[in-house]
XYZ file of C-alpha atoms in Angstrom:
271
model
C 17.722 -43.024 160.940
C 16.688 -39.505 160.012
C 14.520 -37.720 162.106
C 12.364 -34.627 160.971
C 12.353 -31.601 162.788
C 8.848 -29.751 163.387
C 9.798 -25.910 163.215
C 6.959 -23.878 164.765
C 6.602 -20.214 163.781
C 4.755 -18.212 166.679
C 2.087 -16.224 164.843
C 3.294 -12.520 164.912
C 1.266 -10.151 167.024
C -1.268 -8.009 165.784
C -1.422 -4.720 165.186
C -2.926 -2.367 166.945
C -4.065 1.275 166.097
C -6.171 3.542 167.324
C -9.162 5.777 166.065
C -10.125 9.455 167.037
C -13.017 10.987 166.012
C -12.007 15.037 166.008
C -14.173 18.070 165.756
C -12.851 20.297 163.477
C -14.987 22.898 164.445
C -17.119 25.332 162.190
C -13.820 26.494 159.782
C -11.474 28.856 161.536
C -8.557 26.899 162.227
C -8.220 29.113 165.747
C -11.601 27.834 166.740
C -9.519 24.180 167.228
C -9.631 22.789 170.831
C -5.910 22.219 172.001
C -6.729 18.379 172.653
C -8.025 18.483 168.921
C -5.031 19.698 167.369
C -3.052 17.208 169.152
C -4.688 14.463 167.813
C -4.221 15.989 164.091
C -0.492 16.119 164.541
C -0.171 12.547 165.836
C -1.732 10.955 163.304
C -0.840 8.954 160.854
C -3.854 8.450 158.562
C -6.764 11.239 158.647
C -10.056 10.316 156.676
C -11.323 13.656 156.233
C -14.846 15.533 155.770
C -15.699 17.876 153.182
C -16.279 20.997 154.798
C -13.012 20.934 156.877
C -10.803 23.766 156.234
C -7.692 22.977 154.656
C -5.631 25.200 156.769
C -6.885 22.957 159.532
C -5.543 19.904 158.008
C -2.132 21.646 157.326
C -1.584 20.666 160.887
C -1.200 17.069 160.004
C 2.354 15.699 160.072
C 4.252 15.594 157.128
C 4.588 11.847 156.924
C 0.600 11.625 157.166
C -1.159 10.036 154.801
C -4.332 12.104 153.870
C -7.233 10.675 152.476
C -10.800 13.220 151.641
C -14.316 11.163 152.102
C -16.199 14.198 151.834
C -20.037 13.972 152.392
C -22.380 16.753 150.694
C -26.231 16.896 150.527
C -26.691 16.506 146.928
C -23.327 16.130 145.868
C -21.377 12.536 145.377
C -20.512 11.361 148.695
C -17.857 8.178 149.942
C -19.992 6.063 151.009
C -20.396 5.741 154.587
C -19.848 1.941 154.571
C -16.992 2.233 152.548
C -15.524 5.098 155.431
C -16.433 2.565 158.332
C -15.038 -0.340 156.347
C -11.566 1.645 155.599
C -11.326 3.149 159.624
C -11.602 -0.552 160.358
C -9.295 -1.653 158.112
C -6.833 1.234 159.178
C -6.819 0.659 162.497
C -6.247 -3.151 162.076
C -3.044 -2.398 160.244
C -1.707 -0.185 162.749
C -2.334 3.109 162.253
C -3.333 5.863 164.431
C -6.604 7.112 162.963
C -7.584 10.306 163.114
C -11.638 11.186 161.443
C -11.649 14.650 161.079
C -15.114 16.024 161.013
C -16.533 19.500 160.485
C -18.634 20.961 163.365
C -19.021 18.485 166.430
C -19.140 14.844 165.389
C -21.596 14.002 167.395
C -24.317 17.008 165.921
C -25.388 15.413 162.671
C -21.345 14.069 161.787
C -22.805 10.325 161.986
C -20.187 9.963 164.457
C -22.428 7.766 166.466
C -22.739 5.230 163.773
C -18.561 5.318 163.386
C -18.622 4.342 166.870
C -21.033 1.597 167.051
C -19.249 0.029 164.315
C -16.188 -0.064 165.760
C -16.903 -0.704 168.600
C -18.810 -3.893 167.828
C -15.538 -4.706 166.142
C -13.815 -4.620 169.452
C -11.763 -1.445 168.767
C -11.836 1.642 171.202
C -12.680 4.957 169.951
C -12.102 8.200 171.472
C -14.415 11.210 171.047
C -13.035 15.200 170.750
C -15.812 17.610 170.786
C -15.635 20.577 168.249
C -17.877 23.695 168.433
C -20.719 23.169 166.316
C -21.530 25.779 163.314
C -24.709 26.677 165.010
C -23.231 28.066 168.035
C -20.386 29.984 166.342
C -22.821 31.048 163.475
C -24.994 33.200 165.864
C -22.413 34.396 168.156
C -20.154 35.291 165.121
C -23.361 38.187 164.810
C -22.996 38.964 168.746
C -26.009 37.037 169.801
C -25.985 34.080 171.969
C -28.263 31.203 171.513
C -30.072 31.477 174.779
C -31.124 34.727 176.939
C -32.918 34.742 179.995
C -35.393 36.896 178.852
C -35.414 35.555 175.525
C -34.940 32.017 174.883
C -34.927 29.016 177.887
C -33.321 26.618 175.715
C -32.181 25.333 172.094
C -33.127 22.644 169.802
C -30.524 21.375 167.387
C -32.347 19.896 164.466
C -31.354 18.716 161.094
C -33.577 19.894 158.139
C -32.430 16.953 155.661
C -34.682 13.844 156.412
C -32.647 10.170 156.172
C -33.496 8.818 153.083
C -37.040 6.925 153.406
C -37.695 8.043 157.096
C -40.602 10.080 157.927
C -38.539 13.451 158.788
C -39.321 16.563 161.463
C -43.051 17.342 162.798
C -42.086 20.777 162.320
C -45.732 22.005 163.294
C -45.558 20.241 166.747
C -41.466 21.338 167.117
C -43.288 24.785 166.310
C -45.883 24.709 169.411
C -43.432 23.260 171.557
C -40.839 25.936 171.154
C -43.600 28.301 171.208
C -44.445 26.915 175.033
C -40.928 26.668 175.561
C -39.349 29.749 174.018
C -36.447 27.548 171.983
C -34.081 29.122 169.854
C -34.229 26.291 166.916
C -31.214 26.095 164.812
C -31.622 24.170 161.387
C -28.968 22.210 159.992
C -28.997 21.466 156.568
C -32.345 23.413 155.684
C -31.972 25.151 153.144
C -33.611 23.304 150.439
C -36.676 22.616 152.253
C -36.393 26.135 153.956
C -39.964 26.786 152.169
C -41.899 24.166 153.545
C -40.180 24.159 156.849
C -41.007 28.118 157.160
C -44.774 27.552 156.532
C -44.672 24.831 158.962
C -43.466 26.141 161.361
C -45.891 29.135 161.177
C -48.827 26.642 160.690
C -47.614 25.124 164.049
C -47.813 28.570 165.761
C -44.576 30.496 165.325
C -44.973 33.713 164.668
C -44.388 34.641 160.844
C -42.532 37.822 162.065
C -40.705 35.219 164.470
C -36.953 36.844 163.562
C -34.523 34.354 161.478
C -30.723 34.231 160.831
C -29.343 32.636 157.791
C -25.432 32.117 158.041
C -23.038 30.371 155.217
C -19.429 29.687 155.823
C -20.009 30.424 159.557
C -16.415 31.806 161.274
C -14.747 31.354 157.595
C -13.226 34.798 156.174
C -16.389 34.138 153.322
C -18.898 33.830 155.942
C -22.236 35.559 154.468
C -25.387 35.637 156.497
C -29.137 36.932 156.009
C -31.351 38.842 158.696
C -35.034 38.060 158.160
C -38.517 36.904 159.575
C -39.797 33.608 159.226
C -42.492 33.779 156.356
C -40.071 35.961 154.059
C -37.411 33.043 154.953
C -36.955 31.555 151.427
C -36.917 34.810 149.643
C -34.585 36.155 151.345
C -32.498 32.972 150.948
C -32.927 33.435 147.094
C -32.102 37.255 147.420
C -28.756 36.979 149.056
C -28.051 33.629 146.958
C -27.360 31.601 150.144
C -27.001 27.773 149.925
C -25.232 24.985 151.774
C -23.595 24.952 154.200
C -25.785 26.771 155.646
C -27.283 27.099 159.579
C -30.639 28.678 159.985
C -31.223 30.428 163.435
C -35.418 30.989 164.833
C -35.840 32.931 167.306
C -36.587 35.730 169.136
C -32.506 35.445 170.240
C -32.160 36.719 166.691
C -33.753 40.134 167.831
C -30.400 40.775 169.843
C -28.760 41.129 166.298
C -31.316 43.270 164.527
C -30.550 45.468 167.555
C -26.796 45.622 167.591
C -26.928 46.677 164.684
C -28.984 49.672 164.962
C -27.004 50.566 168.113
C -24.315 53.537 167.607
C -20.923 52.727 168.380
C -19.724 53.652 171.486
C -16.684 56.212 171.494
C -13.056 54.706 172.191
C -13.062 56.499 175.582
C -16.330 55.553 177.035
C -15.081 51.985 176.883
C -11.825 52.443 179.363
């Protein structure tokens, strides 16, 4: 009598990754926190942003695979499902995900939606801050973004409006920093830097309130504009500045108008 034999295959374990979401910081690869740059050179997939420098992901391990999902205001962007779908999918096979994002990515990076999506997939996500291209715009210029005397606090505010939603009251943001004294830095503004200008003056800022425009901020092409707020967009237009682009209102901004009328001081009166 034959008797049939019943092999049973144990299912094979699965894989677990990880995922890092990693400030790359404003541009200049020396700007990297030392926690950040570990977590580029361990890992084995990075999904990365558009405006990160590329001598910031020549840290990345040779054997990394490298994939660019860059997002741009009015350019074509990766979807963001399709970026959330393929960390998922990454992570499920094993890899150790690194999502490299310009700036912070938690200051307008949508890193909080990459983490709620993971996480209601059950997988753990670890956050690196990066300094955020408003902060090292203005003190690239030698100003800080709050002064005693000056400013009490800062707003960070995006000037591109999600699709459909009913965007900034930049009027009432206007009276409140003028209650307040805020230093407001604009991300994303410059398209709408007309409108948010007159605005903000309707609102009660000052139109001589003092504005910095800075492109490429820490980047060797950095370019920036000194100006008030109701000559905003023309000076915008003048010095041909565009995206990406931080816009910092202020009277903080006054500190950099007066560096640079200040006379250098000789080498000997500085021992």
């Amino acid at each position: 009598m034959n008797r049939s034999r019943t092999t049973t295959i144990a299912p094979r374990p699965a894989l677990t990754g990880c995922c890092t979401l990693v400030g790359a910081g404003p541009g200049d690869p020396e700007l990297l926190t030392v926690k950040a740059l570990k977590a580029i050179q361990a890992a084995t997939l990075l999904l990365v942003d558009d405006l990160v420098s590329p001598a910031i992901v020549a840290h990345a391990a040779p054997s990394a695979r490298v994939v660019h999902v860059g997002k741009r205001g009015g350019c074509q962007s990766t979807p963001q499902a399709f970026i959330e779908k393929l960390m998922l999918m990454a992570v499920q096979e094993g890899e150790n995900v690194v999502r490299l994002k310009g700036g912070d990515p938690f200051i307008f990076g949508r890193g909080g939606e990459e983490v709620e999506h993971l996480r209601a997939a059950g997988v753990e996500v670890q956050v690196i801050n990066g300094i955020t291209a408003g902060l090292a715009g203005l003190t690239s210029l030698g100003a800080p973004l709050t002064h005693r005397d000056r400013a009490h606090g800062v707003v960070f505010i995006t000037g591109h409006a999600k699709p459909g939603g009913a965007g900034t009251d930049w009027r009432q943001l206007a009276a409140t920093a003028q209650a307040a004294k805020l230093t407001l830095v604009v991300y994303m503004g410059v398209a709408a830097a007309g409108q948010i200008a007159a605005d903000l003056c309707a609102g009660g800022l000052a139109a001589d309130t003092p504005v910095a425009a800075i492109q490429h901020a820490s980047l060797p092409q950095q370019r920036h504009a000194l100006t008030c707020l109701a000559d905003l967009p023309t000076a915008l237009a003048r010095e041909q500045l565009g995206s990406p682009c931080v816009l910092v209102i202020g009277d903080v901004v006054r500190g950099v108008q007066e560096l640079a009328l200040t006379p250098a001081l000789p080498l000997q009166a500085l021992g």
